[in-house]
PDB file of C-alpha atoms in Angstrom:
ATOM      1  CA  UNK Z   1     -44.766  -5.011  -1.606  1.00  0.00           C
ATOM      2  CA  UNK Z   2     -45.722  -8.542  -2.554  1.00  0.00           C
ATOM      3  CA  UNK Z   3     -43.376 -11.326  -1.906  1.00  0.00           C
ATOM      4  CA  UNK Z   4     -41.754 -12.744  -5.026  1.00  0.00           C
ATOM      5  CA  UNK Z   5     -40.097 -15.903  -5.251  1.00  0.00           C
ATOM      6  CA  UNK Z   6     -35.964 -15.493  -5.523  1.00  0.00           C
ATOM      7  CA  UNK Z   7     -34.245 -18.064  -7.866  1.00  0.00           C
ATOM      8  CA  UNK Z   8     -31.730 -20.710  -6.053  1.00  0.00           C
ATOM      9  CA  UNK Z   9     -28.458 -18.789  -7.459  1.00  0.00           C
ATOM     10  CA  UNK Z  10     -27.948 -14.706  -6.955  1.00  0.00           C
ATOM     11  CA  UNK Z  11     -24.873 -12.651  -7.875  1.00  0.00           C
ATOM     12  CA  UNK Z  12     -24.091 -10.245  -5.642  1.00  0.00           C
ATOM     13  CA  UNK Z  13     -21.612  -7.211  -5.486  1.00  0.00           C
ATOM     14  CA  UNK Z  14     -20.261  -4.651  -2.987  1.00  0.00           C
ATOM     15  CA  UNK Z  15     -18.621  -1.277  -3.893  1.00  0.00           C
ATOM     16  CA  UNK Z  16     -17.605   2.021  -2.194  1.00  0.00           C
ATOM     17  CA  UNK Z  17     -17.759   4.001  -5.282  1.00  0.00           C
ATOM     18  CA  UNK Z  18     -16.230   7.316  -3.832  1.00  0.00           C
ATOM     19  CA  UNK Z  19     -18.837   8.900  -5.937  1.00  0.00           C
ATOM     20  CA  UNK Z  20     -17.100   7.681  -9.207  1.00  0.00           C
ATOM     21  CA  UNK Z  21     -14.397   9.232  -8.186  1.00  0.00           C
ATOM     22  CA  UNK Z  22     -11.343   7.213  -9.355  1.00  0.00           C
ATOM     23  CA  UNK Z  23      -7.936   7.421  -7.275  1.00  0.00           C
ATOM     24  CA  UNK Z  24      -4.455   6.986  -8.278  1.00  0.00           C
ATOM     25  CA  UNK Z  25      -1.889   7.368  -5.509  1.00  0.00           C
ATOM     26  CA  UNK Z  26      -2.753   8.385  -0.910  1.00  0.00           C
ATOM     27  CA  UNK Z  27      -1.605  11.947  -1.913  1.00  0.00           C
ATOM     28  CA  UNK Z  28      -4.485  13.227  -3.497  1.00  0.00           C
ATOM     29  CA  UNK Z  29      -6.705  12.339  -0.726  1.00  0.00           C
ATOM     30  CA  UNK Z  30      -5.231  15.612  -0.037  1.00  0.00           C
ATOM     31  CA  UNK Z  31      -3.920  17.464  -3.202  1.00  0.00           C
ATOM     32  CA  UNK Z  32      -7.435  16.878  -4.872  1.00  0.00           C
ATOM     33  CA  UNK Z  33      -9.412  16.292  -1.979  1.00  0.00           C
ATOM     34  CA  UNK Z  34     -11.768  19.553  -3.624  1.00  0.00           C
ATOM     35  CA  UNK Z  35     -13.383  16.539  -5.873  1.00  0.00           C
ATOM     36  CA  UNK Z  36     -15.236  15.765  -3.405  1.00  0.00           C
ATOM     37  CA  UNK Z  37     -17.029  18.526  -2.573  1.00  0.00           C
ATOM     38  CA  UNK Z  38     -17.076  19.907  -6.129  1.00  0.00           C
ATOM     39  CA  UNK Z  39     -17.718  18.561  -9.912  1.00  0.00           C
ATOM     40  CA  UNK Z  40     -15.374  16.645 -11.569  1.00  0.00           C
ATOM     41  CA  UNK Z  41     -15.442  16.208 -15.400  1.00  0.00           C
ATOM     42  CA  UNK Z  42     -14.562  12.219 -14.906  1.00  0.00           C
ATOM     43  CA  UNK Z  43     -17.130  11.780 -12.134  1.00  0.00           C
ATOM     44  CA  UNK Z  44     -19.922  10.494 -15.070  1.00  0.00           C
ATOM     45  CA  UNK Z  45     -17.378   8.851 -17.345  1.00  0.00           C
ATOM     46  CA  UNK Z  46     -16.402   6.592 -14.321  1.00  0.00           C
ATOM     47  CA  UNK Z  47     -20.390   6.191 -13.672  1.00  0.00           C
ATOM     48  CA  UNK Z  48     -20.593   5.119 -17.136  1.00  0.00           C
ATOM     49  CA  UNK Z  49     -17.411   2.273 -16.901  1.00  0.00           C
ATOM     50  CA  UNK Z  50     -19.018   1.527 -13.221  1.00  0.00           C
ATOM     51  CA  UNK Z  51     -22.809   0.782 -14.269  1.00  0.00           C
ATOM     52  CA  UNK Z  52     -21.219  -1.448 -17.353  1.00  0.00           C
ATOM     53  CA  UNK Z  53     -20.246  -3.568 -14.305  1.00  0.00           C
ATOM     54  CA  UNK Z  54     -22.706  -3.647 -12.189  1.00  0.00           C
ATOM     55  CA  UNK Z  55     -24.855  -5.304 -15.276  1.00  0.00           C
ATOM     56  CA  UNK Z  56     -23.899  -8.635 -14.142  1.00  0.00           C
ATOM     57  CA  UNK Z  57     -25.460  -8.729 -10.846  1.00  0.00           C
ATOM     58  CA  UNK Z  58     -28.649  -9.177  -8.965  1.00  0.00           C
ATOM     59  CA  UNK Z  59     -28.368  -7.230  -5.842  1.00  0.00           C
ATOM     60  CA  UNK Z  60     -25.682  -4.513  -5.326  1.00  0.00           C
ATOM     61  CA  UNK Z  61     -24.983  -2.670  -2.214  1.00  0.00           C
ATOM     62  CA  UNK Z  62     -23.208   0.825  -3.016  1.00  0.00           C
ATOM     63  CA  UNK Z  63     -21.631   3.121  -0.430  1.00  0.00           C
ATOM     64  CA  UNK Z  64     -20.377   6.676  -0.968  1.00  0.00           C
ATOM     65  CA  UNK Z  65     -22.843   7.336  -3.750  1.00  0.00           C
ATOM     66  CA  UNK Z  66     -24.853  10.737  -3.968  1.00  0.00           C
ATOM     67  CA  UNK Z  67     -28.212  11.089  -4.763  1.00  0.00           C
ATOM     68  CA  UNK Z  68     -28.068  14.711  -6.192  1.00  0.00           C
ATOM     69  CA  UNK Z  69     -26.291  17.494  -5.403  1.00  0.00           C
ATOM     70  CA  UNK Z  70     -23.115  20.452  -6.595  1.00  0.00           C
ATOM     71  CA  UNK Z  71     -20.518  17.768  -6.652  1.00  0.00           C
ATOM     72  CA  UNK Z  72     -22.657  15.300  -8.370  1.00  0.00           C
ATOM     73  CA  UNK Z  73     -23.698  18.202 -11.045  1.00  0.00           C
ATOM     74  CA  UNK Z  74     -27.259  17.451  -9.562  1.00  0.00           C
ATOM     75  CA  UNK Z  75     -27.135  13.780 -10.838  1.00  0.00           C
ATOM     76  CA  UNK Z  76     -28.821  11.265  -8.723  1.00  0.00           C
ATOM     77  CA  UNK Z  77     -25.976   8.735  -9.075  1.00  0.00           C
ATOM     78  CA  UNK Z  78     -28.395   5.906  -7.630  1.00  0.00           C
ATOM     79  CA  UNK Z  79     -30.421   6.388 -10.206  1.00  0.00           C
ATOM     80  CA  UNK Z  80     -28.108   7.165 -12.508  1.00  0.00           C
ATOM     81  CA  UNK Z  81     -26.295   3.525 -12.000  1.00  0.00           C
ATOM     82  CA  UNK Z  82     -30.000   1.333 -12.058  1.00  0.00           C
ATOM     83  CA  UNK Z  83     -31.275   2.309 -15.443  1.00  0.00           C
ATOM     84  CA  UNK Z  84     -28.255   2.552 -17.335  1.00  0.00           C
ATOM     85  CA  UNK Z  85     -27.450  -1.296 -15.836  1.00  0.00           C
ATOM     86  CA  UNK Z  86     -31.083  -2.590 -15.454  1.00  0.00           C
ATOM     87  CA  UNK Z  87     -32.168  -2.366 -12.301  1.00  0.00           C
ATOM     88  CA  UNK Z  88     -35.798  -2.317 -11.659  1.00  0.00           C
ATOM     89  CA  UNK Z  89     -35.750  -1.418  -8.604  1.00  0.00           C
ATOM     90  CA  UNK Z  90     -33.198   0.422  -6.111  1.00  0.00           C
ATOM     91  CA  UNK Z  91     -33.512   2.195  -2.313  1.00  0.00           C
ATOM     92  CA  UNK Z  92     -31.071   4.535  -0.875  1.00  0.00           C
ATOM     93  CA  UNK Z  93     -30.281   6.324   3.069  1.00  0.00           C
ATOM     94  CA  UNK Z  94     -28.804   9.596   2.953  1.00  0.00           C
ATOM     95  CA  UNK Z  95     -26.441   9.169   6.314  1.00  0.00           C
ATOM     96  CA  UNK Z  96     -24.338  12.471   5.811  1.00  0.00           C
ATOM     97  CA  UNK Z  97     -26.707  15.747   4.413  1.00  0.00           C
ATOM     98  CA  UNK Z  98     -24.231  18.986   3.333  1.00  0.00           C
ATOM     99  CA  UNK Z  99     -27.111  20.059   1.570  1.00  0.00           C
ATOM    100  CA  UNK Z 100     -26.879  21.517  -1.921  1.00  0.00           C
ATOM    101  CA  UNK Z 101     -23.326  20.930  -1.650  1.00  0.00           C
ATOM    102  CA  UNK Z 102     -23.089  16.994  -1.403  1.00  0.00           C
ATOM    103  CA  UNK Z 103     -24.703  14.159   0.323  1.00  0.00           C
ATOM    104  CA  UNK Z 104     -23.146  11.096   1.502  1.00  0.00           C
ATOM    105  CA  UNK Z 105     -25.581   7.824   1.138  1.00  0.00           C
ATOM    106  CA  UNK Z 106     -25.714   3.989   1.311  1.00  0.00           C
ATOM    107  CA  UNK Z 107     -27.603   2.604  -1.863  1.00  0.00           C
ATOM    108  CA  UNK Z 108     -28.803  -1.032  -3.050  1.00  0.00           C
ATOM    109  CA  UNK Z 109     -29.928  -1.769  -6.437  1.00  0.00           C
ATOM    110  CA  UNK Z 110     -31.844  -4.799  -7.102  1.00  0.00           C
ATOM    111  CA  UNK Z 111     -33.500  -6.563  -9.887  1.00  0.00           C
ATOM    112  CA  UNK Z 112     -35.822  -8.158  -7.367  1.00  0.00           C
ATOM    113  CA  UNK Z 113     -38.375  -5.907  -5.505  1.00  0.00           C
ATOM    114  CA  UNK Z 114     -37.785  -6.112  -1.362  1.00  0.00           C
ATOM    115  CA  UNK Z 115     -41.252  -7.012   0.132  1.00  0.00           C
ATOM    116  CA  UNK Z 116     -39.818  -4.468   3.205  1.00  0.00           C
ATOM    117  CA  UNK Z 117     -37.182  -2.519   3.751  1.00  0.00           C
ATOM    118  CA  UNK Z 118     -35.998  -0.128   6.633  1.00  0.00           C
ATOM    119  CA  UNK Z 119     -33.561   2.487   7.772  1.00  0.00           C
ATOM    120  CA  UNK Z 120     -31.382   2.546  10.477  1.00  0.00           C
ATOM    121  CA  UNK Z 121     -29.227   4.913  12.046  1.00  0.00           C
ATOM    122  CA  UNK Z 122     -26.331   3.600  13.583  1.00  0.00           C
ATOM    123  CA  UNK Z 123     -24.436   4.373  17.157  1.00  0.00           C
ATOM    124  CA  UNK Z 124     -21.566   6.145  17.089  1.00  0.00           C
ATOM    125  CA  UNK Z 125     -19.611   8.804  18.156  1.00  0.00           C
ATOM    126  CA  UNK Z 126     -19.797  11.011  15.579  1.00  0.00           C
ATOM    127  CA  UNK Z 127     -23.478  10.780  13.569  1.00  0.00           C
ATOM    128  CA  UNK Z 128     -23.426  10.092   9.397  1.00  0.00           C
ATOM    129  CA  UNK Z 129     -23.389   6.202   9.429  1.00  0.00           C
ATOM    130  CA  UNK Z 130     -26.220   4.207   8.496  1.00  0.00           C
ATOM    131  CA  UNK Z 131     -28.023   0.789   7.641  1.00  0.00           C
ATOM    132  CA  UNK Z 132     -30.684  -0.425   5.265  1.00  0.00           C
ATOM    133  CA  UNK Z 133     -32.202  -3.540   5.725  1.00  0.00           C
ATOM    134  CA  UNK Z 134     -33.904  -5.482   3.117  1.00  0.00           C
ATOM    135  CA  UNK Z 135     -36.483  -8.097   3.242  1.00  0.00           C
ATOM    136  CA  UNK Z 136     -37.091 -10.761   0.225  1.00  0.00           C
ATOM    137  CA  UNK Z 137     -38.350 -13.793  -1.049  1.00  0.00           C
ATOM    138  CA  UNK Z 138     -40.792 -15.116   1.568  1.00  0.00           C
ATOM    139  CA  UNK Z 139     -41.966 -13.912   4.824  1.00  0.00           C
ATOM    140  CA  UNK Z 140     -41.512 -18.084   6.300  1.00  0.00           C
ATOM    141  CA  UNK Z 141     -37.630 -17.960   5.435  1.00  0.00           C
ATOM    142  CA  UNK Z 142     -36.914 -14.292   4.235  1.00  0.00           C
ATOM    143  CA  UNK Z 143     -33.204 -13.172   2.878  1.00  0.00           C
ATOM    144  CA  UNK Z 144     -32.112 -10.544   4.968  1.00  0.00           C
ATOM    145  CA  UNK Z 145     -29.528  -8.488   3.632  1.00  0.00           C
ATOM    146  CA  UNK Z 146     -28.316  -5.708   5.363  1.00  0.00           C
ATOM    147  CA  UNK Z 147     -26.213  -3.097   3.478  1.00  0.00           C
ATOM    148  CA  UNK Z 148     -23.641  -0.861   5.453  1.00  0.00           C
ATOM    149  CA  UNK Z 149     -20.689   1.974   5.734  1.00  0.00           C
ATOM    150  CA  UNK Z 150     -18.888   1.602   9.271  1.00  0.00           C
ATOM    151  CA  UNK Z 151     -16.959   4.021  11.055  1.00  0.00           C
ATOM    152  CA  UNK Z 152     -13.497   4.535  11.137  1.00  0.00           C
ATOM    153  CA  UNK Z 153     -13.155   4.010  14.443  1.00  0.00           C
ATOM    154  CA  UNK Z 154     -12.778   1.225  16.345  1.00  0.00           C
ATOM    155  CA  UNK Z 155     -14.834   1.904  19.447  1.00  0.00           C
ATOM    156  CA  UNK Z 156     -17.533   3.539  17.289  1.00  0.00           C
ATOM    157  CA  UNK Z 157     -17.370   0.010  14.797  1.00  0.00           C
ATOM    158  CA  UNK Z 158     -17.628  -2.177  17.782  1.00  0.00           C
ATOM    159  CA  UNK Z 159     -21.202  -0.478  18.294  1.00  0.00           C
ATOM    160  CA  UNK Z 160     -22.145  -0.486  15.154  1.00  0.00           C
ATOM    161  CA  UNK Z 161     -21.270  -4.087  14.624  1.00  0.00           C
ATOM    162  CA  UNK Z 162     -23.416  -4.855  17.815  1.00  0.00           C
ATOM    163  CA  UNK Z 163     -26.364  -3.041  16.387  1.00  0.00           C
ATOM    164  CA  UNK Z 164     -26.147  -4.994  12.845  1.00  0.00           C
ATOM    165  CA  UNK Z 165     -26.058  -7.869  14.726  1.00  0.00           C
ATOM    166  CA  UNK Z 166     -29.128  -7.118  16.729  1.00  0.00           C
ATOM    167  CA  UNK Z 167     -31.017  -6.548  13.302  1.00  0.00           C
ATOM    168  CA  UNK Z 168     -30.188 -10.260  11.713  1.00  0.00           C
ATOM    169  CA  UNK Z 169     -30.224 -12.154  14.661  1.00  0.00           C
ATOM    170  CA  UNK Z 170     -32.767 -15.329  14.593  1.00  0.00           C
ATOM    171  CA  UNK Z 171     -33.225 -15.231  10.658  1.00  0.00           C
ATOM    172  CA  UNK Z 172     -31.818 -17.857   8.832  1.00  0.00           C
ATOM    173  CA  UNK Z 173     -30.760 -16.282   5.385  1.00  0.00           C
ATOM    174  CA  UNK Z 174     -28.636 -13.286   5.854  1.00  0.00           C
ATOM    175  CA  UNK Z 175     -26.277 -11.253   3.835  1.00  0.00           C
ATOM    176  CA  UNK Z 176     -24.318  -8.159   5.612  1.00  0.00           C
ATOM    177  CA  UNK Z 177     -22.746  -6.218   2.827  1.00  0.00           C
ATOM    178  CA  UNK Z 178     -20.440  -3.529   2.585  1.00  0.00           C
ATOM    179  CA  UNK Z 179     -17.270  -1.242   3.616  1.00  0.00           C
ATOM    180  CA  UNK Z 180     -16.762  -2.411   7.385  1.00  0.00           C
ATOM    181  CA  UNK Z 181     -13.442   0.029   7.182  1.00  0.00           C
ATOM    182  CA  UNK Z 182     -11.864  -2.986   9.895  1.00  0.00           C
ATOM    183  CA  UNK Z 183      -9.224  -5.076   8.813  1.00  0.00           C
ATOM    184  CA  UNK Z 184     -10.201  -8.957   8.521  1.00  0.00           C
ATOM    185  CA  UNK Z 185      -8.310  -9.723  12.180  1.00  0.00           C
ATOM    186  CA  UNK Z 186     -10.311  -6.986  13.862  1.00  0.00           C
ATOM    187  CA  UNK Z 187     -13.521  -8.360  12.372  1.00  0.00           C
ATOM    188  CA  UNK Z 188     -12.629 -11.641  13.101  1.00  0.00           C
ATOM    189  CA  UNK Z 189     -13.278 -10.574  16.895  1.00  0.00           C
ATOM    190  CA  UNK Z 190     -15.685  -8.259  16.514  1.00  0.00           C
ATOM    191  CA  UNK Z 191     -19.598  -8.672  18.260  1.00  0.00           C
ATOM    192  CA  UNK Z 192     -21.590  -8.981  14.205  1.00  0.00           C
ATOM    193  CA  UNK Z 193     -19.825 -12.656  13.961  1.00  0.00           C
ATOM    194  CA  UNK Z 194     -20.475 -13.444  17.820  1.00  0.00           C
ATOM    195  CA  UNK Z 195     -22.723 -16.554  17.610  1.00  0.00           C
ATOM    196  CA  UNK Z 196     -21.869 -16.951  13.874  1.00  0.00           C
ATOM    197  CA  UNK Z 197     -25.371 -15.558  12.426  1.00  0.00           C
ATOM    198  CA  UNK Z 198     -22.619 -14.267   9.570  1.00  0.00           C
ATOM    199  CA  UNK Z 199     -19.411 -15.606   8.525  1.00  0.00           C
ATOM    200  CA  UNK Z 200     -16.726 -13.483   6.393  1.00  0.00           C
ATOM    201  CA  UNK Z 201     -15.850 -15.247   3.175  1.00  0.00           C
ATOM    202  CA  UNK Z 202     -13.097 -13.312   1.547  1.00  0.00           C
ATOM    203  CA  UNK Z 203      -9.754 -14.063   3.224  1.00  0.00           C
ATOM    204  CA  UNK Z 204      -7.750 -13.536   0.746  1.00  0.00           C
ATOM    205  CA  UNK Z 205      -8.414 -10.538  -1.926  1.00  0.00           C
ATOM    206  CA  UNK Z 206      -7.457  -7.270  -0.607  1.00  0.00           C
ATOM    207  CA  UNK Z 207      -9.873  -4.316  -1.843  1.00  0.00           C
ATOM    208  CA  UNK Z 208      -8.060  -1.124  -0.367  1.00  0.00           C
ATOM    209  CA  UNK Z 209      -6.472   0.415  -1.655  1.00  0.00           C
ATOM    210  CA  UNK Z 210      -7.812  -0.065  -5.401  1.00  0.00           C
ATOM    211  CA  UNK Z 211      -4.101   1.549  -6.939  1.00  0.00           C
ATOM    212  CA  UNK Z 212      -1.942  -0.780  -4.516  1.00  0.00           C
ATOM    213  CA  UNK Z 213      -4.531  -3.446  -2.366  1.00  0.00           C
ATOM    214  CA  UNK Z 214      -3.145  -4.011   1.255  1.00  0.00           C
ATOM    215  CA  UNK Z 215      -6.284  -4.621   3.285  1.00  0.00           C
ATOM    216  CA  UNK Z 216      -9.787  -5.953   2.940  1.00  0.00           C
ATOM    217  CA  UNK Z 217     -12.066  -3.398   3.825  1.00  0.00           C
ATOM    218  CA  UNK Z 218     -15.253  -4.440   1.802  1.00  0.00           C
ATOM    219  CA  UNK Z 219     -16.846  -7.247   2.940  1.00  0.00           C
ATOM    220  CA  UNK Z 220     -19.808  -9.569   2.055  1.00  0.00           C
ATOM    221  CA  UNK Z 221     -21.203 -11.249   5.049  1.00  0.00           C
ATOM    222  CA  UNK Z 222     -23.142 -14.593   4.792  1.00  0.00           C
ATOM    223  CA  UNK Z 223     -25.085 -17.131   7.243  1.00  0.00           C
ATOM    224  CA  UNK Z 224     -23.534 -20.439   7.193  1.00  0.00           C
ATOM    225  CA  UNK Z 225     -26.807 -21.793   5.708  1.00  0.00           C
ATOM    226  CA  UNK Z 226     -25.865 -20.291   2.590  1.00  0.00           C
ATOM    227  CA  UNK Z 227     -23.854 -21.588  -0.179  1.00  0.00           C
ATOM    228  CA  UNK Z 228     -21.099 -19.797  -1.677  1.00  0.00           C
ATOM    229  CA  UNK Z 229     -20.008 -20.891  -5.138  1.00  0.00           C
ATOM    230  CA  UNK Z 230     -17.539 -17.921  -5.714  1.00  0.00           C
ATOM    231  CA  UNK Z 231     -15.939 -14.584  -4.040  1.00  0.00           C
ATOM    232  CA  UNK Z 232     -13.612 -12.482  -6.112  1.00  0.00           C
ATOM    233  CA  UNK Z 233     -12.677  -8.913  -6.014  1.00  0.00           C
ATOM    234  CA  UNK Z 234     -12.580  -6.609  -9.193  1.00  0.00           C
ATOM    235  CA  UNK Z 235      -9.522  -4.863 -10.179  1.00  0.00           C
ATOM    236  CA  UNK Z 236     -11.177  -1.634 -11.868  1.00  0.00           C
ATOM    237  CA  UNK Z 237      -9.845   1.341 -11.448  1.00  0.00           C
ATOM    238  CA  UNK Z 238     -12.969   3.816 -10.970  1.00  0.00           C
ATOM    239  CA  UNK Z 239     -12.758   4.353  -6.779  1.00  0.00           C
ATOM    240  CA  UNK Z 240     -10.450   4.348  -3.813  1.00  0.00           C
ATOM    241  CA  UNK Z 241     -12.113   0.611  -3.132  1.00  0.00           C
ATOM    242  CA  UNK Z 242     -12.281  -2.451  -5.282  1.00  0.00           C
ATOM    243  CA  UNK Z 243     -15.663  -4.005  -5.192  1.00  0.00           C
ATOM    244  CA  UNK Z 244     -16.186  -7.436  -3.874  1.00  0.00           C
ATOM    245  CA  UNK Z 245     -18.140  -9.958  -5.814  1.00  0.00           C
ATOM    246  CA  UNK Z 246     -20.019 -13.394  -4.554  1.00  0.00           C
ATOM    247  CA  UNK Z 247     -22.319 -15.287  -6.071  1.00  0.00           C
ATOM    248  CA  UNK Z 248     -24.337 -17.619  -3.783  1.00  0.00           C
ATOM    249  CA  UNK Z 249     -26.892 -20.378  -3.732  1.00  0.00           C
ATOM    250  CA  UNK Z 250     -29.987 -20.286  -1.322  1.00  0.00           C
ATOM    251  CA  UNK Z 251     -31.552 -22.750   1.113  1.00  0.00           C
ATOM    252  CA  UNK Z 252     -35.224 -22.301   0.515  1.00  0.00           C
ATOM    253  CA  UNK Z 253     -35.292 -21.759  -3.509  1.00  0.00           C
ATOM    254  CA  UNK Z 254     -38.170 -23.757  -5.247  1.00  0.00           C
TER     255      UNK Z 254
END
C-alpha cells in the first residue's frame, strides 16, 4: 500500500461491541447468555444505532465483533459497520474460531488506508487473544497503532502487555487501543507503560459496565509525543462496554 499523508488532527474511538449485543443488568450474562451463541432480533438494530456513531471518526478499533457466522445471521458485522458509516477501508483478526457457530475477532475501520498491517497472536494461557498492528502516514515517522482484546487474567495480561510493548517499542507515534480488561491501578504497573512508549489518558470516565460504569476497562493508549485535545467516553446503551473517544493532534503532520 502506498503511504498517504495523515492530516495533523484524527478522531479516534474504541469499543467492545459485544457483537451489538446491548446489556441491561450482570444477570443476563447468565439468563440470556444463549445471545451469544445464537441470533438475536436486536443484534442489527443495535448495528444500525452503533455505525450512526462511529460516523464521526477516523480510525476505530472494535473488539468482540463477528465477521459472519449463526449468531451474526451470517452478517459480516465489520463490514457491516464500514459502509453503512463510511469507511473506506477496514482489517479484521479472527482470535476465537467456533466455526459456523460464531467467531470472536478484533476489527479496525479506517478512512485512511494502512501502508502495512500485521497479525499477532498473543501469549497466554489459554489461546483466542490477538493483536493487529497498523502502519500509516510515512515510513520516516509512521503512526503505529496497535488494536487489542486482553485476557482476563492477570498473569496471562502481564504477557500480553509485554508482547504489545515489544511491537511499539522505538517508534515515536503510537496509539494502543482497546479493552485491556485491567483496572487503571493494575495498568498503571503493568510492563506496556514500562519506559513510557504509551501513556493512559482516561483517568477519570469509567466504561464498564455500560448500565452502571465502575471501572475503566477500554483504554486508548498514546506516546507522549502526541497531543491530546480531548478523551470522553460515550454513554450509549448498545454493549456491555462504553466506547472511549480521543481525538489527537500529530507530531509530523505537514
Amino acid at each position: 500500500m502506498n503511504q498517504i499523508e495523515l492530516p495533523e488532527k484524527l478522531s479516534l474511538l474504541s469499543y467492545n461491541i459485544q457483537t451489538g449485543l446491548a446489556q441491561d443488568n450482570s444477570h443476563q450474562y447468565l439468563t440470556q447468555s444463549w445471545r451469544h451463541l445464537l441470533p438475536h432480533s436486536k443484534r442489527i438494530e443495535n448495528l444500525e444505532q452503533i455505525s450512526k456513531i462511529l460516523t464521526s471518526f477516523d480510525i476505530v478499533a472494535l473488539q468482540e465483533i463477528d465477521p459472519g457466522s449463526l449468531r451474526s445471521g451470517s452478517i459480516n458485522q465489520i463490514e457491516y459497520l464500514a459502509k453503512k458509516a463510511g469507511f473506506s477501508y477496514w482489517y479484521s483478526q479472527i482470535n476465537r474460531n467456533l466455526g459456523q457457530i460464531a467467531k470472536f475477532s478484533n476489527a479496525v475501520l479506517s478512512r485512511y488506508p494502512a501502508y502495512y498491517v500485521d497479525y499477532h497472536k498473543l501469549p497466554g494461557v489459554l489461546p483466542g487473544r490477538g493483536a493487529i498492528r497498523l502502519f500509516y502516514g510515512n515510513k520516516e515517522n509512521p503512526l503505529v497503532v496497535v488494536i487489542v482484546h486482553l485476557s482476563l487474567g492477570s498473569f496471562s495480561q502481564k504477557m500480553q502487555m509485554e508482547y504489545i510493548r515489544h511491537l511499539v517499542l522505538g517508534y515515536d507515534q503510537v496509539v494502543v487501543m482497546g479493552d485491556l480488561n485491567c483496572k487503571l491501578e493494575k495498568l498503571l504497573k503493568s510492563p506496556l507503560l514500562s519506559g513510557k512508549t504509551v501513556v493512559p489518558v482516561n483517568y477519570q470516565h469509567n466504561t464498564y459496565p455500560s448500565w452502571k460504569p465502575k471501572r475503566i476497562l477500554d483504554h486508548i493508549l498514546v506516546s507522549p509525543s502526541i497531543k491530546v485535545q480531548s478523551v470522553n467516553v460515550l454513554e450509549v446503551p448498545y454493549s456491555d462496554h462504553l466506547p472511549v473517544g480521543m481525538a489527537i493532534y500529530l507530531n509530523n503532520a505537514k
